[in-house]
GROMACS .gro file of C-alpha atoms in nm:
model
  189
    1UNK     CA    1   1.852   7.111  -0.387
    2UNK     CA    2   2.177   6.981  -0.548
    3UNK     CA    3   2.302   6.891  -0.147
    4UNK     CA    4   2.001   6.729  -0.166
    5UNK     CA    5   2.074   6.519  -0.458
    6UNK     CA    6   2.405   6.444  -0.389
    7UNK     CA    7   2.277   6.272  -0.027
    8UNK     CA    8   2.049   6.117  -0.200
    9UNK     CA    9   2.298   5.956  -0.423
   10UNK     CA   10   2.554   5.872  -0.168
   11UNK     CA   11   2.289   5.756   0.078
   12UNK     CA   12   2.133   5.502  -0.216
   13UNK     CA   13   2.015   5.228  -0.094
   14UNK     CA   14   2.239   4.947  -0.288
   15UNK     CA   15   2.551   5.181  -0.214
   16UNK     CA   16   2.447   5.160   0.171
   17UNK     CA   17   2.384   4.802   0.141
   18UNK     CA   18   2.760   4.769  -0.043
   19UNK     CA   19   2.923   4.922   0.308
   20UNK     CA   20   2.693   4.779   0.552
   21UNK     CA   21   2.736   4.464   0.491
   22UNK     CA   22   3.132   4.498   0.424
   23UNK     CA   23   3.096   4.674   0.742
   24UNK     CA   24   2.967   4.371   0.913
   25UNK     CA   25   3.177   4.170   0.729
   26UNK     CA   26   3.477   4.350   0.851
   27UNK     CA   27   3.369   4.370   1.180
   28UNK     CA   28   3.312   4.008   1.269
   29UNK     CA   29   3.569   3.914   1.099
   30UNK     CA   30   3.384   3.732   0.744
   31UNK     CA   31   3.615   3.476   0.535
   32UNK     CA   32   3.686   3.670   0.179
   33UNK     CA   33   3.430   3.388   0.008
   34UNK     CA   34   3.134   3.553   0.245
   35UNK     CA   35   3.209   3.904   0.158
   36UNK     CA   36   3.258   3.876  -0.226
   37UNK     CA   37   2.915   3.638  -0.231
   38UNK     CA   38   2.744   3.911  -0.013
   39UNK     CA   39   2.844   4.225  -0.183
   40UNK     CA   40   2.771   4.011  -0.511
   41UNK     CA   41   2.448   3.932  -0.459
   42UNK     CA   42   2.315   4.161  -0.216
   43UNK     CA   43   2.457   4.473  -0.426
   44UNK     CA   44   2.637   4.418  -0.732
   45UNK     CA   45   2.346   4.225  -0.902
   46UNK     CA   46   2.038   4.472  -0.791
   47UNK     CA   47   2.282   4.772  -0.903
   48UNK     CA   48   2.311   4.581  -1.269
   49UNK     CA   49   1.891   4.550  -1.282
   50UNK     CA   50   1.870   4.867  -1.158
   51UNK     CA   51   2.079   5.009  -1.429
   52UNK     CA   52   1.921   4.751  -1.705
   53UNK     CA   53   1.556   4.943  -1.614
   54UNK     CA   54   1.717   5.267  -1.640
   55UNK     CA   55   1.891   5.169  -1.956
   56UNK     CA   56   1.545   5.027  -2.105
   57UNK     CA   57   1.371   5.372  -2.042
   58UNK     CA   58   1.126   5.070  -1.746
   59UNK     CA   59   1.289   5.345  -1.509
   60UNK     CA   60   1.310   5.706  -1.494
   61UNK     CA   61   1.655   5.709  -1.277
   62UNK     CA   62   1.834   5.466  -1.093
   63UNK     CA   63   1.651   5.604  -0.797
   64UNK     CA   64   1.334   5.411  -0.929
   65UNK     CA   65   1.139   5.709  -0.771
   66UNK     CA   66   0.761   5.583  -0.919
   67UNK     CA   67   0.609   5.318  -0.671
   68UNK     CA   68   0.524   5.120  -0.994
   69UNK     CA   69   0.849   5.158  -1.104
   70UNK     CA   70   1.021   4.973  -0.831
   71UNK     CA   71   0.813   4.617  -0.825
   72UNK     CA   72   0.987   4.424  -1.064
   73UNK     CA   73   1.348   4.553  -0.990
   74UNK     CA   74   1.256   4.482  -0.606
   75UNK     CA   75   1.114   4.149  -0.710
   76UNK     CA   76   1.429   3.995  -0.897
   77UNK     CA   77   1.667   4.206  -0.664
   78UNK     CA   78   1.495   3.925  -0.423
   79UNK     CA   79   1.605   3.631  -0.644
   80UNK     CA   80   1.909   3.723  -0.586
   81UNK     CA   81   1.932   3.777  -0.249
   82UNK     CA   82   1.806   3.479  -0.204
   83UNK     CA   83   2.042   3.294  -0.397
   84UNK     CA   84   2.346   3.480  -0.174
   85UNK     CA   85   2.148   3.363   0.171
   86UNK     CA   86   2.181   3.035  -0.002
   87UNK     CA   87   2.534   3.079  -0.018
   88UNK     CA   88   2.599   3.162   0.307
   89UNK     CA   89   2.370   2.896   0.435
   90UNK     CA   90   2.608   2.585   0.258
   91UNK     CA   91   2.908   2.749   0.316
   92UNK     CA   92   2.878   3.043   0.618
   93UNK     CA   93   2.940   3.188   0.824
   94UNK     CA   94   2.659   3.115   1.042
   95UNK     CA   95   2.664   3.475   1.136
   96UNK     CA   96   2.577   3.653   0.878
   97UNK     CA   97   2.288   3.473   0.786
   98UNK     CA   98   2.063   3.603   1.001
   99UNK     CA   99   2.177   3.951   0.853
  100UNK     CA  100   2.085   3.863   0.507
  101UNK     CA  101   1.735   3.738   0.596
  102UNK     CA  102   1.659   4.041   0.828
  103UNK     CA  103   1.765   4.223   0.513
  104UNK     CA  104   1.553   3.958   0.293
  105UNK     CA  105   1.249   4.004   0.509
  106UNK     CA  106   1.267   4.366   0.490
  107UNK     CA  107   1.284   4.396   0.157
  108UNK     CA  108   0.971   4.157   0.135
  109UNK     CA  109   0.791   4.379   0.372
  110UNK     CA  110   0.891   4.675   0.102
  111UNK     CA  111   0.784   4.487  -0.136
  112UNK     CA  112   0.426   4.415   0.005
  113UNK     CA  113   0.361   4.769   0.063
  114UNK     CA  114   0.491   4.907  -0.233
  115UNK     CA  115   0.188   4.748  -0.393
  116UNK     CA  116  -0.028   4.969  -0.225
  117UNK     CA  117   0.208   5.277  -0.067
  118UNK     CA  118   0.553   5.393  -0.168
  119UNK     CA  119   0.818   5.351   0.117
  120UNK     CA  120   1.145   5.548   0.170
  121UNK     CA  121   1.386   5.279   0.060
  122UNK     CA  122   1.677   5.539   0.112
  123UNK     CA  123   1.568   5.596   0.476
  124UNK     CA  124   1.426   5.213   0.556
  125UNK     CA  125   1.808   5.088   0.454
  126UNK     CA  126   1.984   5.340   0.613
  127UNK     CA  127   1.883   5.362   0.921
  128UNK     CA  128   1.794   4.964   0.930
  129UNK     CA  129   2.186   4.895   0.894
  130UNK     CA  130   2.255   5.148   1.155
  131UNK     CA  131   2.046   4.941   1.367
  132UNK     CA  132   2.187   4.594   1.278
  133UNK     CA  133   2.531   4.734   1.257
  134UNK     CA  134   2.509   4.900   1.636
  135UNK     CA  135   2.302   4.618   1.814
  136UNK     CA  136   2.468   4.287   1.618
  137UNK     CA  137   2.876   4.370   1.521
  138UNK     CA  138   2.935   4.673   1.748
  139UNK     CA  139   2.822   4.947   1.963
  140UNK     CA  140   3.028   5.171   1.769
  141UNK     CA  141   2.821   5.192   1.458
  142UNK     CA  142   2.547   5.405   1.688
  143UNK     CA  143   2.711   5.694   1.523
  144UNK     CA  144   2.526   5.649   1.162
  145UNK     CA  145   2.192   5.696   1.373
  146UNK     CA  146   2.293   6.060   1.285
  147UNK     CA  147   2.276   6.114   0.923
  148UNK     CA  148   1.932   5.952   0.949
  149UNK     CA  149   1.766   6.278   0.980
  150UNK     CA  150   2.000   6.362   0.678
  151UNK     CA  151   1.888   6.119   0.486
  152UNK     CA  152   1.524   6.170   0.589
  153UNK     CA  153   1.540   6.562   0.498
  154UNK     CA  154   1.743   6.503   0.145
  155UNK     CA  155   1.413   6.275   0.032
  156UNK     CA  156   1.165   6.531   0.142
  157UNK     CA  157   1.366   6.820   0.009
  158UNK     CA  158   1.365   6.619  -0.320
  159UNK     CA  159   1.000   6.563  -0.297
  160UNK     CA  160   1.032   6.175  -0.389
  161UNK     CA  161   0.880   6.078  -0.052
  162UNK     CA  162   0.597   6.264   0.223
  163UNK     CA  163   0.665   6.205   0.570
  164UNK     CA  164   0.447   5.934   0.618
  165UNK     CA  165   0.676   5.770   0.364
  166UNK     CA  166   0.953   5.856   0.524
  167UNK     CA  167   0.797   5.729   0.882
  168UNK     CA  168   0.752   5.395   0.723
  169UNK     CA  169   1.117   5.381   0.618
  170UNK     CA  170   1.211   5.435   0.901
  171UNK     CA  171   0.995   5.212   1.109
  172UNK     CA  172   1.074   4.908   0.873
  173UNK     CA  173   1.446   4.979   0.856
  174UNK     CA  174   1.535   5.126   1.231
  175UNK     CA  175   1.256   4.897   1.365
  176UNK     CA  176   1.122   4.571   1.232
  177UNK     CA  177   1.457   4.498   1.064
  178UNK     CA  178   1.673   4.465   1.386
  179UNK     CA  179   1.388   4.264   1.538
  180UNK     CA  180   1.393   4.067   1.198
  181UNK     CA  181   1.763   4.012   1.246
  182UNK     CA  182   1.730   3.911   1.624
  183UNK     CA  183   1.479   3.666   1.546
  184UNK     CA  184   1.657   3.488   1.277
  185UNK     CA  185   1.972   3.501   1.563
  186UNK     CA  186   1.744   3.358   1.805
  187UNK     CA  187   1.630   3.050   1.557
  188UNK     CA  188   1.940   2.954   1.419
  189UNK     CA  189   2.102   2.969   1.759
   0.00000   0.00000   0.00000
């Protein structure tokens, strides 16, 4: 159980979202103004509502493990994103846009569902930035594929998720979120 936990904590989903995108970053070579906005607003700022529902007693951990319990975080987590994709828009690079709104659009699609069914965030972010890492900055990355079934296991050992909500993770993040990111590729040429 405490292995468990501890995967569960180092897989997070805003701590994976802090190195994937600095991974990207990295990778393809980001100016410092893209990865400090990125990391900012696409990690720093969901980690600080995160904590400010765990530190109002709105959320049980930082793991927001009720379905209820993650809509509003989710929600304004989304303001912000938005307002880094804005960033990158006016001042790039034109790269790693179409990262952030794969990641945007995800999250949406999260969102959505978790109205009605409670998705394996830890799972759907994991494994989505092994896919965007691997197919868009560099073949390398195929690696993380896996600790997916790491991840997978450490949520249903915990009991926070069933398999179907586990399958949906990792549908949305190994899945739709790649095709998400090609799409936006394809778009903004």
């Amino acid at each position: 159980m405490e292995t468990a936990r501890f995967l569960s904590y180092a897989f997070h989903p805003l701590v994976v979202t802090a190195f994937g995108f600095l991974a990207f970053c990295l990778v393809k070579g980001c100016p410092l103004h893209s990865v400090v906005s990125t990391e900012v607003f696409f990690a720093l700022i969901p980690y600080l509502i995160t904590l400010s529902f765990r530190a109002t007693g709105r959320a049980r951990s930082v793991m927001l493990e009720g379905r209820e319990e993650r809509l509003l975080p989710i929600a304004l987590s989304l303001l912000s994103y938005l307002a880094g994709a804005a960033i990158t828009y006016f001042s790039g690079p034109h790269y790693l846009l179409p990262v952030e709104l794969g990641y945007i659009a995800s999250t949406v699609i999260i969102l959505l569902m978790t109205l009605k069914f409670k998705v394996s965030v830890h799972v759907s972010v994991y494994s989505g930035f092994s896919s965007v890492l691997t197919f868009f900055a560099s073949p390398f990355f195929a690696f993380c594929y896996l600790l997916v079934p790491l991840v997978a296991w450490a949520r249903l050992k915990l009991r926070v998720h069933t398999v179907p909500q586990v399958v949906a993770g990792l549908v949305i993040g190994a899945v739709i979120s790649p095709l998400l990111v090609g799409l936006w590729y394809s778009a903004l040429g």
